[in-house]
Amino acid sequence: MSKFWSEKTRQLQPYVPGEQPKIANLVKLNTNENPFPPSPLVLKTMQAVTEDLRLYPDPNADRLKQTIADYYGLSREQIFVGNGSDEVLAQAFAAFFQGKQQLLLPDISYSFYPVYCQLYDVEARYIPLDEHFTINPADYYGAQAGVVFPNPNAPTGCILPLAQVEQILQANPDCVVLVDEAYIDFGGESAVALIADYPNLLVVQTLSKSRSLAGMRIGLALGQAELIEGLERVKNSFNSYPLDRLAQAGAIAAFEDENYFRSTCAKVIENRIWLTKHLSQLGFEVLPSQANFVFASHKNKTAVEIAAELRRHGVVVRHFPQERINNFLRISVGTQQQQQRLIEVLKEMLNP
Ligand code: PMP
């Protein structure tokens, strides 16, 4: 606390990102990164633009927007890009929800949303997930400020079928419904297909997960042109160049290398199935996941104890000290080798 801080700064409770431990030979399964490297085409394309780094990047990232537009069958005016989807989310909160009352969001969900609510003076109403940790669409009808949820949800991994996302859109024609699709490429059906029919739909995605580019910070939003124009106004009042030259070039290549994208997503899904099966055999309850992580709880040992013991063996997973999910661990899908190590340590711990 400092006397120089504004009243707002004093009141902030910032988001705490998952740990990036500096331990050698770590099995890192705590922040949902992709276990596979980015496409070789991404690295080659980025190398080719290094000579231009003395020049500012394109402030509008037009080539990247066009690539994404072509990929999804949209127009360039329907695409917004930012420095990671966290930034895109922040700008969406500023553009559509700032100062409003009654933004509806699930009680168990991405823990950055409450931080943005505080930053942009949005009054949130948290709606409990049902006993299966799923969203009940009817709970989100008739929102005043808007609706936000990840699909698949995080940290549960559970998907809301597209028909139910559409029910929420239909029931909220006068406010924005933001669907955060950070994990959609690992098995879910994207709401992008609904953009033409719903002027209130904003879909947010990221290249951090399914395209293995968490370290480059590239996020995007897709929606009808008027929504996107609102985001551009906010962005151009804050930072004209959120995506650097390397990020723009690499992101284009990531969308162009469709085969690599498909094959790595398929491997992640295959590993998720393996992980779910082996955790279940060890007595874990594993929620049905369509993401690149699973959410699991053990019947005999607390999540806190398991996480601490895993860590002593160089395996890190994520625990959220929050009511209802206090006994769950979020475990990112890893390589086969990482997952085998995890299961080996768990076996020793649970069946000594
Ligand atoms: N949304 C959700 C639901 C997430 O879990 C994450 C990852 N922490 C993000 C958005 C942000 O991802 P990034 O900023 O890397 O695009």
PDB file of C-alpha atoms in Angstrom, residues 37-323:
ATOM      1  CA  PRO A  37       5.598 -27.358 -29.698  1.00  0.00           C
ATOM      2  CA  PRO A  38       4.142 -24.886 -32.201  1.00  0.00           C
ATOM      3  CA  SER A  39       4.072 -25.818 -35.887  1.00  0.00           C
ATOM      4  CA  PRO A  40       7.525 -25.699 -37.565  1.00  0.00           C
ATOM      5  CA  LEU A  41       5.954 -23.359 -40.135  1.00  0.00           C
ATOM      6  CA  VAL A  42       5.249 -20.848 -37.347  1.00  0.00           C
ATOM      7  CA  LEU A  43       8.879 -20.805 -36.267  1.00  0.00           C
ATOM      8  CA  LYS A  44      10.157 -20.508 -39.849  1.00  0.00           C
ATOM      9  CA  THR A  45       7.761 -17.674 -40.658  1.00  0.00           C
ATOM     10  CA  MET A  46       8.699 -15.756 -37.522  1.00  0.00           C
ATOM     11  CA  GLN A  47      12.387 -16.078 -38.311  1.00  0.00           C
ATOM     12  CA  ALA A  48      11.782 -14.532 -41.721  1.00  0.00           C
ATOM     13  CA  VAL A  49      10.381 -11.308 -40.242  1.00  0.00           C
ATOM     14  CA  THR A  50      13.081 -10.611 -37.667  1.00  0.00           C
ATOM     15  CA  GLU A  51      14.848  -8.140 -40.001  1.00  0.00           C
ATOM     16  CA  ASP A  52      11.766  -5.936 -39.972  1.00  0.00           C
ATOM     17  CA  LEU A  53      11.683  -5.615 -36.206  1.00  0.00           C
ATOM     18  CA  ARG A  54      12.975  -2.022 -36.317  1.00  0.00           C
ATOM     19  CA  LEU A  55       9.639  -1.090 -37.915  1.00  0.00           C
ATOM     20  CA  TYR A  56       6.350  -0.855 -36.065  1.00  0.00           C
ATOM     21  CA  PRO A  57       3.940  -3.682 -36.819  1.00  0.00           C
ATOM     22  CA  ASP A  58       0.657  -3.182 -38.680  1.00  0.00           C
ATOM     23  CA  PRO A  59      -1.525  -1.569 -35.969  1.00  0.00           C
ATOM     24  CA  ASN A  60      -4.634  -3.210 -37.468  1.00  0.00           C
ATOM     25  CA  ALA A  61      -3.060  -6.641 -38.081  1.00  0.00           C
ATOM     26  CA  ASP A  62      -4.992  -6.706 -41.369  1.00  0.00           C
ATOM     27  CA  ARG A  63      -3.289  -9.762 -42.897  1.00  0.00           C
ATOM     28  CA  LEU A  64      -3.841 -11.769 -39.742  1.00  0.00           C
ATOM     29  CA  LYS A  65      -7.477 -10.671 -39.526  1.00  0.00           C
ATOM     30  CA  GLN A  66      -7.989 -11.648 -43.166  1.00  0.00           C
ATOM     31  CA  THR A  67      -6.427 -15.069 -42.521  1.00  0.00           C
ATOM     32  CA  ILE A  68      -8.734 -15.681 -39.553  1.00  0.00           C
ATOM     33  CA  ALA A  69     -11.736 -14.352 -41.492  1.00  0.00           C
ATOM     34  CA  ASP A  70     -11.026 -16.757 -44.374  1.00  0.00           C
ATOM     35  CA  TYR A  71     -10.509 -19.620 -41.926  1.00  0.00           C
ATOM     36  CA  TYR A  72     -13.931 -19.114 -40.348  1.00  0.00           C
ATOM     37  CA  GLY A  73     -15.846 -17.837 -43.395  1.00  0.00           C
ATOM     38  CA  LEU A  74     -16.302 -14.361 -41.878  1.00  0.00           C
ATOM     39  CA  SER A  75     -15.241 -10.898 -43.049  1.00  0.00           C
ATOM     40  CA  ARG A  76     -12.228  -8.961 -41.771  1.00  0.00           C
ATOM     41  CA  GLU A  77     -14.498  -6.474 -39.967  1.00  0.00           C
ATOM     42  CA  GLN A  78     -15.768  -9.350 -37.825  1.00  0.00           C
ATOM     43  CA  ILE A  79     -12.330 -10.112 -36.356  1.00  0.00           C
ATOM     44  CA  PHE A  80     -10.526  -8.463 -33.445  1.00  0.00           C
ATOM     45  CA  VAL A  81      -7.060  -9.441 -32.210  1.00  0.00           C
ATOM     46  CA  GLY A  82      -5.198  -8.690 -28.999  1.00  0.00           C
ATOM     47  CA  ASN A  83      -2.242  -9.556 -26.821  1.00  0.00           C
ATOM     48  CA  GLY A  84      -3.576 -12.840 -25.472  1.00  0.00           C
ATOM     49  CA  SER A  85      -7.256 -13.512 -24.908  1.00  0.00           C
ATOM     50  CA  ASP A  86      -6.897 -12.087 -21.394  1.00  0.00           C
ATOM     51  CA  GLU A  87      -6.400  -8.687 -23.010  1.00  0.00           C
ATOM     52  CA  VAL A  88      -9.254  -9.281 -25.442  1.00  0.00           C
ATOM     53  CA  LEU A  89     -11.517 -10.192 -22.511  1.00  0.00           C
ATOM     54  CA  ALA A  90     -10.490  -7.045 -20.624  1.00  0.00           C
ATOM     55  CA  GLN A  91     -11.316  -4.915 -23.647  1.00  0.00           C
ATOM     56  CA  ALA A  92     -14.638  -6.673 -24.093  1.00  0.00           C
ATOM     57  CA  PHE A  93     -15.551  -5.977 -20.456  1.00  0.00           C
ATOM     58  CA  ALA A  94     -14.600  -2.318 -21.007  1.00  0.00           C
ATOM     59  CA  ALA A  95     -16.491  -2.034 -24.299  1.00  0.00           C
ATOM     60  CA  PHE A  96     -19.727  -3.832 -23.379  1.00  0.00           C
ATOM     61  CA  PHE A  97     -20.147  -4.214 -19.628  1.00  0.00           C
ATOM     62  CA  GLN A  98     -18.332  -1.298 -17.983  1.00  0.00           C
ATOM     63  CA  GLY A  99     -20.357   0.386 -15.245  1.00  0.00           C
ATOM     64  CA  LYS A 100     -23.350  -1.899 -15.776  1.00  0.00           C
ATOM     65  CA  GLN A 101     -25.261  -3.962 -13.239  1.00  0.00           C
ATOM     66  CA  GLN A 102     -26.026  -7.664 -13.245  1.00  0.00           C
ATOM     67  CA  LEU A 103     -23.533  -9.392 -15.446  1.00  0.00           C
ATOM     68  CA  LEU A 104     -24.398 -13.083 -15.185  1.00  0.00           C
ATOM     69  CA  LEU A 105     -21.601 -15.628 -14.882  1.00  0.00           C
ATOM     70  CA  PRO A 106     -21.136 -19.110 -13.391  1.00  0.00           C
ATOM     71  CA  ASP A 107     -19.973 -19.348  -9.765  1.00  0.00           C
ATOM     72  CA  ILE A 108     -17.236 -21.754 -10.853  1.00  0.00           C
ATOM     73  CA  SER A 109     -15.490 -20.356 -13.862  1.00  0.00           C
ATOM     74  CA  TYR A 110     -12.410 -18.470 -15.050  1.00  0.00           C
ATOM     75  CA  SER A 111     -11.126 -16.531 -12.060  1.00  0.00           C
ATOM     76  CA  PHE A 112     -10.059 -13.537 -14.155  1.00  0.00           C
ATOM     77  CA  TYR A 113     -13.685 -12.467 -14.778  1.00  0.00           C
ATOM     78  CA  PRO A 114     -14.273 -11.150 -11.231  1.00  0.00           C
ATOM     79  CA  VAL A 115     -11.064  -9.138 -11.542  1.00  0.00           C
ATOM     80  CA  TYR A 116     -12.275  -7.447 -14.737  1.00  0.00           C
ATOM     81  CA  CYS A 117     -15.601  -6.779 -13.028  1.00  0.00           C
ATOM     82  CA  GLN A 118     -13.748  -4.917 -10.315  1.00  0.00           C
ATOM     83  CA  LEU A 119     -11.498  -3.062 -12.735  1.00  0.00           C
ATOM     84  CA  TYR A 120     -14.416  -1.893 -14.889  1.00  0.00           C
ATOM     85  CA  ASP A 121     -17.030  -1.422 -12.148  1.00  0.00           C
ATOM     86  CA  VAL A 122     -19.309  -4.176 -13.344  1.00  0.00           C
ATOM     87  CA  GLU A 123     -21.707  -5.653 -10.823  1.00  0.00           C
ATOM     88  CA  ALA A 124     -21.612  -9.413 -11.197  1.00  0.00           C
ATOM     89  CA  ARG A 125     -24.181 -12.027 -10.240  1.00  0.00           C
ATOM     90  CA  TYR A 126     -22.671 -15.486  -9.840  1.00  0.00           C
ATOM     91  CA  ILE A 127     -24.984 -18.335 -10.775  1.00  0.00           C
ATOM     92  CA  PRO A 128     -24.270 -21.715  -9.194  1.00  0.00           C
ATOM     93  CA  LEU A 129     -23.477 -24.549 -11.594  1.00  0.00           C
ATOM     94  CA  ASP A 130     -25.794 -27.514 -11.039  1.00  0.00           C
ATOM     95  CA  GLU A 131     -24.803 -30.616  -9.045  1.00  0.00           C
ATOM     96  CA  HIS A 132     -23.044 -32.053 -12.119  1.00  0.00           C
ATOM     97  CA  PHE A 133     -21.026 -28.832 -12.469  1.00  0.00           C
ATOM     98  CA  THR A 134     -22.867 -27.872 -15.647  1.00  0.00           C
ATOM     99  CA  ILE A 135     -24.531 -24.646 -16.748  1.00  0.00           C
ATOM    100  CA  ASN A 136     -28.324 -24.533 -16.806  1.00  0.00           C
ATOM    101  CA  PRO A 137     -29.186 -22.195 -19.729  1.00  0.00           C
ATOM    102  CA  ALA A 138     -32.457 -21.000 -18.172  1.00  0.00           C
ATOM    103  CA  ASP A 139     -30.474 -19.418 -15.306  1.00  0.00           C
ATOM    104  CA  TYR A 140     -29.011 -16.956 -17.829  1.00  0.00           C
ATOM    105  CA  TYR A 141     -32.218 -15.702 -19.439  1.00  0.00           C
ATOM    106  CA  GLY A 142     -33.002 -11.978 -19.306  1.00  0.00           C
ATOM    107  CA  ALA A 143     -29.618 -10.684 -18.135  1.00  0.00           C
ATOM    108  CA  GLN A 144     -29.274  -6.925 -17.687  1.00  0.00           C
ATOM    109  CA  ALA A 145     -25.605  -6.179 -18.329  1.00  0.00           C
ATOM    110  CA  GLY A 146     -24.669  -9.326 -20.224  1.00  0.00           C
ATOM    111  CA  VAL A 147     -23.554 -12.931 -19.866  1.00  0.00           C
ATOM    112  CA  VAL A 148     -20.043 -14.412 -19.744  1.00  0.00           C
ATOM    113  CA  PHE A 149     -18.983 -18.049 -19.595  1.00  0.00           C
ATOM    114  CA  PRO A 150     -16.184 -20.208 -20.929  1.00  0.00           C
ATOM    115  CA  ASN A 151     -17.177 -23.080 -23.188  1.00  0.00           C
ATOM    116  CA  PRO A 152     -15.844 -25.629 -22.355  1.00  0.00           C
ATOM    117  CA  ASN A 153     -15.987 -24.224 -18.847  1.00  0.00           C
ATOM    118  CA  ALA A 154     -12.778 -23.768 -16.882  1.00  0.00           C
ATOM    119  CA  PRO A 155     -11.674 -25.247 -14.559  1.00  0.00           C
ATOM    120  CA  THR A 156     -14.313 -27.981 -14.926  1.00  0.00           C
ATOM    121  CA  GLY A 157     -13.739 -28.827 -18.627  1.00  0.00           C
ATOM    122  CA  CYS A 158     -17.494 -29.420 -19.105  1.00  0.00           C
ATOM    123  CA  ILE A 159     -19.085 -28.378 -22.400  1.00  0.00           C
ATOM    124  CA  LEU A 160     -22.435 -26.686 -22.963  1.00  0.00           C
ATOM    125  CA  PRO A 161     -23.915 -28.036 -26.234  1.00  0.00           C
ATOM    126  CA  LEU A 162     -24.295 -25.447 -28.989  1.00  0.00           C
ATOM    127  CA  ALA A 163     -28.119 -25.670 -28.973  1.00  0.00           C
ATOM    128  CA  GLN A 164     -28.059 -24.518 -25.331  1.00  0.00           C
ATOM    129  CA  VAL A 165     -25.623 -21.693 -26.064  1.00  0.00           C
ATOM    130  CA  GLU A 166     -28.144 -20.610 -28.684  1.00  0.00           C
ATOM    131  CA  GLN A 167     -30.969 -20.625 -26.110  1.00  0.00           C
ATOM    132  CA  ILE A 168     -28.963 -18.181 -23.986  1.00  0.00           C
ATOM    133  CA  LEU A 169     -28.388 -15.953 -27.043  1.00  0.00           C
ATOM    134  CA  GLN A 170     -32.090 -15.998 -27.932  1.00  0.00           C
ATOM    135  CA  ALA A 171     -33.070 -15.055 -24.401  1.00  0.00           C
ATOM    136  CA  ASN A 172     -30.730 -12.044 -24.286  1.00  0.00           C
ATOM    137  CA  PRO A 173     -31.286  -9.983 -27.455  1.00  0.00           C
ATOM    138  CA  ASP A 174     -30.431  -6.712 -25.687  1.00  0.00           C
ATOM    139  CA  CYS A 175     -27.072  -7.519 -24.169  1.00  0.00           C
ATOM    140  CA  VAL A 176     -23.798  -9.138 -25.137  1.00  0.00           C
ATOM    141  CA  VAL A 177     -23.291 -12.850 -24.520  1.00  0.00           C
ATOM    142  CA  LEU A 178     -19.554 -13.480 -24.396  1.00  0.00           C
ATOM    143  CA  VAL A 179     -18.550 -17.106 -25.005  1.00  0.00           C
ATOM    144  CA  ASP A 180     -14.911 -17.657 -24.047  1.00  0.00           C
ATOM    145  CA  GLU A 181     -13.757 -20.517 -26.268  1.00  0.00           C
ATOM    146  CA  ALA A 182     -10.165 -20.798 -25.016  1.00  0.00           C
ATOM    147  CA  TYR A 183     -10.463 -24.622 -25.106  1.00  0.00           C
ATOM    148  CA  ILE A 184     -13.012 -25.170 -27.894  1.00  0.00           C
ATOM    149  CA  ASP A 185     -10.644 -26.935 -30.318  1.00  0.00           C
ATOM    150  CA  PHE A 186     -10.265 -29.972 -28.046  1.00  0.00           C
ATOM    151  CA  GLY A 187     -13.658 -31.441 -28.841  1.00  0.00           C
ATOM    152  CA  GLY A 188     -16.396 -28.790 -28.498  1.00  0.00           C
ATOM    153  CA  GLU A 189     -18.556 -27.222 -31.171  1.00  0.00           C
ATOM    154  CA  SER A 190     -17.789 -23.519 -31.677  1.00  0.00           C
ATOM    155  CA  ALA A 191     -20.436 -20.799 -31.483  1.00  0.00           C
ATOM    156  CA  VAL A 192     -18.744 -19.051 -34.444  1.00  0.00           C
ATOM    157  CA  ALA A 193     -21.403 -20.700 -36.647  1.00  0.00           C
ATOM    158  CA  LEU A 194     -24.061 -18.585 -34.863  1.00  0.00           C
ATOM    159  CA  ILE A 195     -22.441 -15.182 -35.462  1.00  0.00           C
ATOM    160  CA  ALA A 196     -24.460 -14.403 -38.602  1.00  0.00           C
ATOM    161  CA  ASP A 197     -27.731 -14.864 -36.676  1.00  0.00           C
ATOM    162  CA  TYR A 198     -26.894 -13.159 -33.380  1.00  0.00           C
ATOM    163  CA  PRO A 199     -25.678  -9.530 -33.210  1.00  0.00           C
ATOM    164  CA  ASN A 200     -25.273 -10.017 -29.420  1.00  0.00           C
ATOM    165  CA  LEU A 201     -22.741 -12.869 -29.695  1.00  0.00           C
ATOM    166  CA  LEU A 202     -19.044 -12.315 -29.044  1.00  0.00           C
ATOM    167  CA  VAL A 203     -16.794 -15.371 -29.288  1.00  0.00           C
ATOM    168  CA  VAL A 204     -13.320 -15.062 -27.740  1.00  0.00           C
ATOM    169  CA  GLN A 205     -10.546 -17.497 -28.657  1.00  0.00           C
ATOM    170  CA  THR A 206      -6.808 -17.857 -28.128  1.00  0.00           C
ATOM    171  CA  LEU A 207      -3.763 -19.309 -29.853  1.00  0.00           C
ATOM    172  CA  SER A 208      -2.296 -20.177 -26.443  1.00  0.00           C
ATOM    173  CA  LYS A 209      -3.827 -23.633 -26.141  1.00  0.00           C
ATOM    174  CA  SER A 210      -4.705 -25.515 -29.336  1.00  0.00           C
ATOM    175  CA  ARG A 211      -2.017 -23.731 -31.375  1.00  0.00           C
ATOM    176  CA  SER A 212       0.757 -24.010 -28.764  1.00  0.00           C
ATOM    177  CA  LEU A 213       1.537 -20.276 -28.704  1.00  0.00           C
ATOM    178  CA  ALA A 214       0.978 -19.281 -25.059  1.00  0.00           C
ATOM    179  CA  GLY A 215       4.390 -17.625 -25.104  1.00  0.00           C
ATOM    180  CA  MET A 216       3.475 -15.325 -28.005  1.00  0.00           C
ATOM    181  CA  ARG A 217       0.265 -13.917 -26.454  1.00  0.00           C
ATOM    182  CA  ILE A 218      -2.299 -13.916 -29.259  1.00  0.00           C
ATOM    183  CA  GLY A 219      -6.032 -13.757 -28.638  1.00  0.00           C
ATOM    184  CA  LEU A 220      -8.987 -12.951 -30.838  1.00  0.00           C
ATOM    185  CA  ALA A 221     -12.655 -12.054 -30.777  1.00  0.00           C
ATOM    186  CA  LEU A 222     -15.226 -12.838 -33.429  1.00  0.00           C
ATOM    187  CA  GLY A 223     -18.609 -11.206 -33.806  1.00  0.00           C
ATOM    188  CA  GLN A 224     -20.710  -8.960 -35.994  1.00  0.00           C
ATOM    189  CA  ALA A 225     -18.946  -5.824 -37.263  1.00  0.00           C
ATOM    190  CA  GLU A 226     -20.636  -3.417 -34.833  1.00  0.00           C
ATOM    191  CA  LEU A 227     -19.421  -5.338 -31.792  1.00  0.00           C
ATOM    192  CA  ILE A 228     -15.925  -5.549 -33.220  1.00  0.00           C
ATOM    193  CA  GLU A 229     -15.918  -1.815 -33.909  1.00  0.00           C
ATOM    194  CA  GLY A 230     -16.641  -1.247 -30.208  1.00  0.00           C
ATOM    195  CA  LEU A 231     -13.593  -3.335 -29.297  1.00  0.00           C
ATOM    196  CA  GLU A 232     -11.444  -1.405 -31.799  1.00  0.00           C
ATOM    197  CA  ARG A 233     -12.455   1.882 -30.160  1.00  0.00           C
ATOM    198  CA  VAL A 234     -11.292   0.638 -26.776  1.00  0.00           C
ATOM    199  CA  LYS A 235      -8.089  -0.867 -28.174  1.00  0.00           C
ATOM    200  CA  ASN A 236      -7.185   2.310 -30.067  1.00  0.00           C
ATOM    201  CA  SER A 237      -7.667   4.309 -26.893  1.00  0.00           C
ATOM    202  CA  PHE A 238      -5.159   2.143 -25.058  1.00  0.00           C
ATOM    203  CA  ASN A 239      -2.449   0.568 -27.272  1.00  0.00           C
ATOM    204  CA  SER A 240      -2.229   0.869 -31.053  1.00  0.00           C
ATOM    205  CA  TYR A 241       0.170  -2.055 -31.464  1.00  0.00           C
ATOM    206  CA  PRO A 242      -0.879  -4.901 -29.180  1.00  0.00           C
ATOM    207  CA  LEU A 243       0.430  -7.587 -31.538  1.00  0.00           C
ATOM    208  CA  ASP A 244       4.069  -7.371 -32.526  1.00  0.00           C
ATOM    209  CA  ARG A 245       5.501  -8.445 -35.877  1.00  0.00           C
ATOM    210  CA  LEU A 246       6.529 -11.890 -34.679  1.00  0.00           C
ATOM    211  CA  ALA A 247       3.094 -12.548 -33.219  1.00  0.00           C
ATOM    212  CA  GLN A 248       1.264 -11.447 -36.369  1.00  0.00           C
ATOM    213  CA  ALA A 249       3.484 -13.514 -38.677  1.00  0.00           C
ATOM    214  CA  GLY A 250       3.425 -16.564 -36.400  1.00  0.00           C
ATOM    215  CA  ALA A 251      -0.336 -16.425 -35.937  1.00  0.00           C
ATOM    216  CA  ILE A 252      -0.920 -16.368 -39.701  1.00  0.00           C
ATOM    217  CA  ALA A 253       1.306 -19.427 -40.118  1.00  0.00           C
ATOM    218  CA  ALA A 254      -0.481 -21.206 -37.258  1.00  0.00           C
ATOM    219  CA  PHE A 255      -3.813 -20.857 -39.069  1.00  0.00           C
ATOM    220  CA  GLU A 256      -2.228 -21.921 -42.359  1.00  0.00           C
ATOM    221  CA  ASP A 257      -0.760 -25.170 -41.008  1.00  0.00           C
ATOM    222  CA  GLU A 258      -4.094 -26.919 -40.615  1.00  0.00           C
ATOM    223  CA  ASN A 259      -2.645 -30.437 -40.717  1.00  0.00           C
ATOM    224  CA  TYR A 260      -0.308 -29.779 -37.816  1.00  0.00           C
ATOM    225  CA  PHE A 261      -3.127 -28.159 -35.833  1.00  0.00           C
ATOM    226  CA  ARG A 262      -5.445 -31.114 -36.392  1.00  0.00           C
ATOM    227  CA  SER A 263      -2.863 -33.727 -35.565  1.00  0.00           C
ATOM    228  CA  THR A 264      -1.742 -32.080 -32.301  1.00  0.00           C
ATOM    229  CA  CYS A 265      -5.347 -31.519 -31.174  1.00  0.00           C
ATOM    230  CA  ALA A 266      -6.069 -35.193 -31.910  1.00  0.00           C
ATOM    231  CA  LYS A 267      -3.055 -36.232 -29.821  1.00  0.00           C
ATOM    232  CA  VAL A 268      -4.191 -34.052 -26.907  1.00  0.00           C
ATOM    233  CA  ILE A 269      -7.664 -35.617 -27.056  1.00  0.00           C
ATOM    234  CA  GLU A 270      -6.151 -39.108 -27.162  1.00  0.00           C
ATOM    235  CA  ASN A 271      -3.970 -38.302 -24.143  1.00  0.00           C
ATOM    236  CA  ARG A 272      -6.949 -36.846 -22.280  1.00  0.00           C
ATOM    237  CA  ILE A 273      -8.825 -40.114 -22.728  1.00  0.00           C
ATOM    238  CA  TRP A 274      -5.801 -42.059 -21.438  1.00  0.00           C
ATOM    239  CA  LEU A 275      -5.398 -39.716 -18.465  1.00  0.00           C
ATOM    240  CA  THR A 276      -9.100 -39.895 -17.551  1.00  0.00           C
ATOM    241  CA  LYS A 277      -9.044 -43.687 -17.658  1.00  0.00           C
ATOM    242  CA  HIS A 278      -5.949 -44.022 -15.484  1.00  0.00           C
ATOM    243  CA  LEU A 279      -7.108 -41.434 -12.939  1.00  0.00           C
ATOM    244  CA  SER A 280     -10.478 -43.190 -12.673  1.00  0.00           C
ATOM    245  CA  GLN A 281      -8.724 -46.523 -12.077  1.00  0.00           C
ATOM    246  CA  LEU A 282      -6.920 -44.907  -9.148  1.00  0.00           C
ATOM    247  CA  GLY A 283     -10.190 -43.872  -7.510  1.00  0.00           C
ATOM    248  CA  PHE A 284     -10.548 -40.339  -8.881  1.00  0.00           C
ATOM    249  CA  GLU A 285     -13.858 -38.875  -9.930  1.00  0.00           C
ATOM    250  CA  VAL A 286     -13.067 -37.133 -13.233  1.00  0.00           C
ATOM    251  CA  LEU A 287     -15.569 -34.678 -14.711  1.00  0.00           C
ATOM    252  CA  PRO A 288     -16.278 -35.208 -18.431  1.00  0.00           C
ATOM    253  CA  SER A 289     -13.819 -32.874 -20.179  1.00  0.00           C
ATOM    254  CA  GLN A 290     -13.739 -31.434 -23.678  1.00  0.00           C
ATOM    255  CA  ALA A 291     -10.665 -29.331 -22.858  1.00  0.00           C
ATOM    256  CA  ASN A 292      -6.915 -29.933 -22.625  1.00  0.00           C
ATOM    257  CA  PHE A 293      -7.206 -30.568 -18.887  1.00  0.00           C
ATOM    258  CA  VAL A 294      -9.263 -32.677 -16.522  1.00  0.00           C
ATOM    259  CA  PHE A 295     -10.845 -31.761 -13.196  1.00  0.00           C
ATOM    260  CA  ALA A 296     -10.587 -34.583 -10.717  1.00  0.00           C
ATOM    261  CA  SER A 297     -11.196 -35.337  -7.066  1.00  0.00           C
ATOM    262  CA  HIS A 298     -10.144 -38.358  -5.014  1.00  0.00           C
ATOM    263  CA  LYS A 299     -12.401 -40.189  -2.594  1.00  0.00           C
ATOM    264  CA  ASN A 300      -9.773 -40.896   0.087  1.00  0.00           C
ATOM    265  CA  LYS A 301      -7.188 -38.156  -0.034  1.00  0.00           C
ATOM    266  CA  THR A 302      -7.639 -34.382  -0.134  1.00  0.00           C
ATOM    267  CA  ALA A 303      -6.673 -32.391  -3.213  1.00  0.00           C
ATOM    268  CA  VAL A 304      -4.347 -30.228  -1.111  1.00  0.00           C
ATOM    269  CA  GLU A 305      -2.454 -33.285   0.142  1.00  0.00           C
ATOM    270  CA  ILE A 306      -2.221 -34.837  -3.306  1.00  0.00           C
ATOM    271  CA  ALA A 307      -0.978 -31.598  -4.898  1.00  0.00           C
ATOM    272  CA  ALA A 308       1.673 -31.123  -2.223  1.00  0.00           C
ATOM    273  CA  GLU A 309       2.935 -34.673  -2.549  1.00  0.00           C
ATOM    274  CA  LEU A 310       2.989 -34.525  -6.336  1.00  0.00           C
ATOM    275  CA  ARG A 311       5.025 -31.368  -6.099  1.00  0.00           C
ATOM    276  CA  ARG A 312       7.594 -33.067  -3.886  1.00  0.00           C
ATOM    277  CA  HIS A 313       8.025 -35.497  -6.791  1.00  0.00           C
ATOM    278  CA  GLY A 314       8.409 -32.684  -9.340  1.00  0.00           C
ATOM    279  CA  VAL A 315       4.858 -32.838 -10.731  1.00  0.00           C
ATOM    280  CA  VAL A 316       2.806 -29.638 -10.547  1.00  0.00           C
ATOM    281  CA  VAL A 317      -0.960 -29.435 -10.969  1.00  0.00           C
ATOM    282  CA  ARG A 318      -3.400 -26.653 -10.064  1.00  0.00           C
ATOM    283  CA  HIS A 319      -5.601 -26.375  -6.996  1.00  0.00           C
ATOM    284  CA  PHE A 320      -8.213 -23.660  -6.419  1.00  0.00           C
ATOM    285  CA  PRO A 321      -8.973 -22.894  -2.760  1.00  0.00           C
ATOM    286  CA  GLN A 322     -12.619 -22.144  -3.476  1.00  0.00           C
ATOM    287  CA  GLU A 323     -15.829 -23.456  -2.018  1.00  0.00           C
TER     288      GLU A 323
END
